[in-house]
Coordinates of C-alpha atoms in Angstrom, one line a residue:
M199 CA 0.0 0.0 0.0
N200 CA 1.2 3.6 -0.5
A201 CA -0.1 7.2 -0.4
A202 CA -0.1 7.7 3.4
A203 CA 3.4 6.3 3.8
D204 CA 4.8 9.5 2.1
I205 CA 3.4 11.7 4.9
Q206 CA 6.0 12.2 7.7
A207 CA 5.2 12.3 11.4
R208 CA 3.8 15.7 12.4
P209 CA 3.2 17.4 15.7
F210 CA 0.1 15.9 17.3
A211 CA -1.9 19.2 17.3
Q212 CA -1.4 19.6 13.6
A213 CA -2.1 16.0 12.8
L214 CA -5.3 16.0 14.9
K215 CA -6.5 19.2 13.2
Q216 CA -5.8 17.8 9.8
A217 CA -7.6 14.5 10.7
Q218 CA -10.6 16.5 12.0
A219 CA -10.8 18.5 8.8
A220 CA -10.5 15.4 6.5
I221 CA -13.0 13.3 8.4
T222 CA -15.5 16.2 8.6
A223 CA -15.2 16.9 4.8
N224 CA -15.7 13.2 4.1
M225 CA -18.7 13.1 6.5
E226 CA -20.3 16.2 4.9
A227 CA -19.9 14.8 1.4
Q228 CA -21.4 11.4 2.3
L229 CA -24.2 12.6 4.6
A230 CA -25.3 15.5 2.5
G231 CA -29.0 14.7 2.6
G232 CA -31.4 17.5 3.4
D233 CA -33.8 15.8 5.7
E234 CA -33.9 15.9 9.5
L235 CA -32.3 12.4 9.9
H236 CA -29.2 13.4 7.9
A237 CA -29.1 16.7 9.9
A238 CA -29.2 14.9 13.2
M239 CA -26.5 12.4 12.0
R240 CA -24.2 15.3 11.0
Y241 CA -24.9 17.1 14.2
A242 CA -24.0 14.0 16.3
I243 CA -20.6 13.7 14.7
T244 CA -19.7 17.4 14.5
G245 CA -17.7 19.1 17.2
G246 CA -15.9 16.1 18.7
K247 CA -12.2 15.6 19.1
M248 CA -12.3 12.8 16.6
L249 CA -9.5 11.1 18.5
R250 CA -10.6 7.6 17.3
G251 CA -10.6 8.7 13.7
F252 CA -7.2 10.3 14.1
L253 CA -5.9 7.0 15.5
V254 CA -7.1 5.3 12.4
L255 CA -5.5 7.8 10.1
E256 CA -2.2 7.8 12.0
S257 CA -1.9 4.0 12.2
A258 CA -2.7 3.9 8.5
R259 CA 0.1 6.4 7.8
L260 CA 2.5 4.2 9.7
H261 CA 1.6 1.3 7.5
G262 CA 1.4 3.0 4.1
V263 CA -2.4 2.7 3.7
P264 CA -4.0 4.8 0.9
Q265 CA -5.8 7.8 2.1
A266 CA -9.1 6.9 0.5
A267 CA -9.3 3.6 2.5
A268 CA -8.1 5.2 5.7
L269 CA -10.7 8.0 5.6
Q270 CA -13.6 5.5 5.2
A271 CA -12.4 3.6 8.2
A272 CA -11.9 6.8 10.2
L273 CA -15.4 8.1 9.4
A274 CA -16.8 4.6 10.3
I275 CA -15.4 4.7 13.8
E276 CA -16.6 8.2 14.4
C277 CA -20.1 7.1 13.3
I278 CA -20.0 4.3 15.8
H279 CA -18.7 6.6 18.6
A280 CA -21.3 9.2 17.8
Y281 CA -24.1 6.7 17.8
S282 CA -23.0 5.4 21.2
L283 CA -23.0 8.9 22.6
V284 CA -26.4 9.8 21.2
H285 CA -28.0 6.7 22.8
D286 CA -25.9 7.1 26.0
D287 CA -27.3 10.6 26.5
L288 CA -31.0 9.4 26.3
P289 CA -33.2 9.6 29.4
C290 CA -33.3 5.8 29.7
M291 CA -29.5 5.8 30.1
D292 CA -27.4 8.7 31.3
D293 CA -30.1 11.4 30.7
D294 CA -27.7 14.2 29.7
D295 CA -28.7 17.6 28.3
L296 CA -25.3 18.6 27.0
R297 CA -22.7 17.0 24.7
R298 CA -19.7 18.9 23.4
G299 CA -21.1 22.1 24.8
Q300 CA -24.3 21.8 22.7
P301 CA -27.8 20.3 23.4
T302 CA -27.8 16.5 23.1
V303 CA -29.6 15.2 20.0
H304 CA -32.7 14.2 21.9
R305 CA -32.9 17.7 23.3
K306 CA -32.3 19.5 20.0
W307 CA -34.9 17.2 18.3
N308 CA -36.6 14.5 20.3
E309 CA -36.0 11.1 21.7
A310 CA -37.4 9.3 18.6
M311 CA -35.0 11.2 16.3
A312 CA -32.1 10.5 18.6
V313 CA -32.8 6.7 18.4
L314 CA -33.2 6.8 14.6
A315 CA -30.0 9.0 14.2
G316 CA -28.0 6.6 16.4
D317 CA -29.4 3.5 14.5
S318 CA -28.5 5.1 11.2
L319 CA -25.0 6.1 12.2
Q320 CA -24.3 2.5 13.3
C321 CA -25.5 1.1 10.0
F322 CA -23.6 3.7 8.0
A323 CA -20.4 2.8 9.7
F324 CA -20.5 -0.8 8.3
E325 CA -21.6 0.6 4.9
L326 CA -18.4 2.7 4.9
L327 CA -16.2 -0.3 5.7
A328 CA -17.8 -2.3 2.8
D329 CA -16.4 0.2 0.4
P330 CA -14.3 -1.4 -2.4
A331 CA -11.5 1.0 -1.5
L332 CA -10.8 -1.2 1.6
G333 CA -10.0 -4.2 -0.6
S334 CA -9.5 -7.6 0.9
Q335 CA -9.1 -6.3 4.4
A336 CA -12.7 -5.0 4.6
L337 CA -14.1 -8.2 6.1
P338 CA -11.6 -8.3 9.0
L339 CA -12.3 -4.7 9.8
I340 CA -16.0 -5.2 9.7
R341 CA -15.9 -8.2 11.9
G342 CA -13.5 -6.5 14.3
L343 CA -15.7 -3.4 14.6
A344 CA -18.8 -5.6 15.2
L345 CA -17.0 -7.4 18.0
A346 CA -15.6 -4.1 19.5
S347 CA -19.1 -2.4 19.4
G348 CA -21.5 -5.1 20.4
K349 CA -22.3 -7.7 23.1
D350 CA -18.7 -8.4 24.1
G351 CA -17.5 -4.8 23.5
M352 CA -18.9 -1.3 23.9
V353 CA -22.5 -2.3 24.4
S354 CA -21.5 -4.8 27.1
G355 CA -19.5 -2.0 28.8
Q356 CA -22.6 0.2 28.8
M357 CA -24.7 -2.6 30.2
L358 CA -22.2 -3.1 33.1
D359 CA -22.1 0.7 33.7
I360 CA -25.9 0.9 34.0
A361 CA -26.0 -2.2 36.2
A362 CA -23.4 -0.6 38.5
E363 CA -25.7 2.3 39.3
T364 CA -28.2 0.0 41.1
A365 CA -25.7 -2.6 42.4
E366 CA -25.8 -3.3 46.2
A367 CA -22.0 -2.7 46.4
P368 CA -19.7 -0.4 44.5
L369 CA -17.6 -2.0 41.8
T370 CA -14.1 -3.1 42.6
L371 CA -11.0 -1.9 40.7
D372 CA -10.9 -5.1 38.6
Q373 CA -14.6 -4.7 37.7
I374 CA -14.2 -1.1 36.7
T375 CA -11.2 -2.0 34.6
L376 CA -13.2 -4.6 32.8
L377 CA -16.2 -2.3 32.3
Q378 CA -14.0 0.5 30.8
S379 CA -12.0 -1.9 28.7
R380 CA -15.2 -2.7 27.0
K381 CA -17.1 0.6 27.1
T382 CA -14.1 2.8 26.0
G383 CA -11.1 0.5 25.3
C384 CA -12.6 -1.7 22.6
L385 CA -13.2 1.2 20.1
I386 CA -9.8 2.7 20.8
E387 CA -8.1 -0.6 20.2
W388 CA -10.0 -1.0 16.9
S389 CA -9.0 2.5 15.9
A390 CA -5.3 2.2 16.7
T391 CA -4.9 -1.2 15.0
A392 CA -7.0 -0.4 11.9
G393 CA -4.0 0.8 9.8
A394 CA -2.1 -2.4 10.5
V395 CA -5.2 -4.5 9.6
L396 CA -5.8 -2.6 6.4
A397 CA -2.2 -3.2 5.4
G398 CA -2.3 -6.9 6.3
D399 CA 0.4 -6.3 8.9
D400 CA 0.8 -7.6 12.5
P401 CA -1.2 -5.2 14.8
A402 CA 0.3 -6.6 18.1
R403 CA 2.4 -3.5 19.0
L404 CA -0.5 -1.1 18.2
R405 CA -2.8 -3.3 20.3
Q406 CA -0.5 -2.9 23.3
Y407 CA -0.4 0.8 22.7
A408 CA -4.2 1.0 22.5
T409 CA -4.8 -1.1 25.6
A410 CA -2.7 1.2 27.7
L411 CA -4.1 4.3 25.9
G412 CA -7.8 3.3 26.4
L413 CA -7.4 2.8 30.1
A414 CA -5.4 6.0 30.5
F415 CA -8.2 7.8 28.6
Q416 CA -10.9 6.6 31.0
I417 CA -8.8 7.4 34.1
A418 CA -8.4 10.9 32.6
D419 CA -12.2 11.1 32.2
D420 CA -12.7 10.2 35.8
I421 CA -10.2 12.9 36.8
L422 CA -12.0 15.4 34.6
D423 CA -15.3 14.6 36.3
V424 CA -13.6 15.7 39.6
E425 CA -11.5 18.6 38.5
G426 CA -13.0 19.6 35.1
D427 CA -14.7 22.8 34.2
A428 CA -18.2 22.0 32.6
D429 CA -17.7 24.8 30.1
K430 CA -14.5 23.3 28.8
V431 CA -15.5 19.6 29.2
G432 CA -18.7 20.4 27.3
K433 CA -21.0 18.3 29.6
A434 CA -22.0 18.0 33.2
V435 CA -19.2 17.2 35.6
R436 CA -19.1 15.7 39.1
K437 CA -22.1 13.5 38.2
D438 CA -20.2 10.3 39.3
A439 CA -19.6 11.5 42.8
E440 CA -23.1 12.8 43.2
A441 CA -24.5 9.4 42.1
G442 CA -22.1 7.6 44.4
K443 CA -20.5 5.7 41.5
A444 CA -17.2 3.9 42.0
T445 CA -14.5 5.4 39.6
F446 CA -10.8 5.1 39.3
V447 CA -10.5 8.3 41.3
S448 CA -12.8 7.1 44.1
L449 CA -11.0 3.8 44.4
L450 CA -7.4 4.9 43.9
G451 CA -7.5 8.5 45.1
L452 CA -6.9 11.5 42.9
E453 CA -3.1 11.6 43.0
A454 CA -2.8 7.8 42.6
A455 CA -5.2 8.0 39.6
K456 CA -3.0 10.6 38.0
S457 CA 0.1 8.5 38.6
R458 CA -1.6 5.5 37.1
A459 CA -2.6 7.5 34.0
K460 CA 1.0 8.7 33.6
A461 CA 2.4 5.2 33.9
L462 CA -0.1 3.9 31.3
C463 CA 1.0 6.8 29.0
E464 CA 4.6 5.7 29.3
E465 CA 3.6 2.1 28.7
A466 CA 1.7 3.1 25.5
C467 CA 4.7 5.0 24.2
A468 CA 7.1 2.1 25.0
A469 CA 4.9 -0.2 22.8
L470 CA 5.7 2.0 19.8
A471 CA 9.5 1.5 20.0
P472 CA 9.7 -0.6 16.8
Y473 CA 8.2 2.3 14.8
G474 CA 11.0 4.7 15.8
A475 CA 10.6 8.4 15.2
E476 CA 7.6 7.8 12.9
A477 CA 5.5 7.0 15.9
E478 CA 6.1 10.3 17.7
T479 CA 2.7 11.7 16.7
L480 CA 1.0 8.7 18.4
K481 CA 3.2 9.2 21.5
E482 CA 2.1 12.8 21.7
A483 CA -1.5 11.6 21.4
A484 CA -1.0 9.5 24.5
R485 CA 0.4 12.5 26.4
F486 CA -2.6 14.6 25.2
V487 CA -5.0 12.0 26.5
I488 CA -3.8 12.3 30.1
S489 CA -3.4 16.1 30.1
R490 CA -6.6 17.2 28.2
D491 CA -9.1 19.5 29.8
S492 CA -12.1 18.3 27.8

């Protein structure tokens, strides 16, 4: 494979901005319909950090994957992530009014539209991965995303999270780690390994990177829920403590949680050693994950 291999490693902020612009342009071109459903789908994707899509594009660059294929996979994961947030925000789950500093989809439209937009985003993700541009690696990516998203992945994690709210005892550290490895980690792992899968290469090192990154990401989220500014975070904060939910912060303590996130960041960076200087952008992404304010 070629195209992306000619692009050198760039500073993370620049690479993320370029990824956001490319994914957004692809989304607007392919979801250009004028009805409310298309509008709600575009709204659900717009405004996020697109970190998962960035991971797809960056792992694709490391493995020389053509841009056309990489962009389809990047938009696919952003569709899955957006669908999960739209449904997660519904009154029957987390009942949130804000997402990314804007009204959630069910608040801007209604609950029915939010369900339909989420359903459509999920279907569209797999339509994107079935694009002929992905060649012979389309099926492994489709199967991998189905596994990462469904009953043994993200949806399972959400189920465990909901069950924890009414459990007689708070979750243990091992239980929270399992929950978050599914709810957050599975999609991050798929994203970070997508480039290697598309190239038909061994994704083992990127999987190690992603496992550490996904856990660091969730610990950072728990820290933000304690220390974050709602205006910067773009959603309500301190909800976990008010609900009495066990988190990495409540179980480890704030400083220990920060230390654990830092150690995971170092672990993620170490996994990228075989890629040399070309992996510096991904290393910066890991550092960003534990230092972000939103």
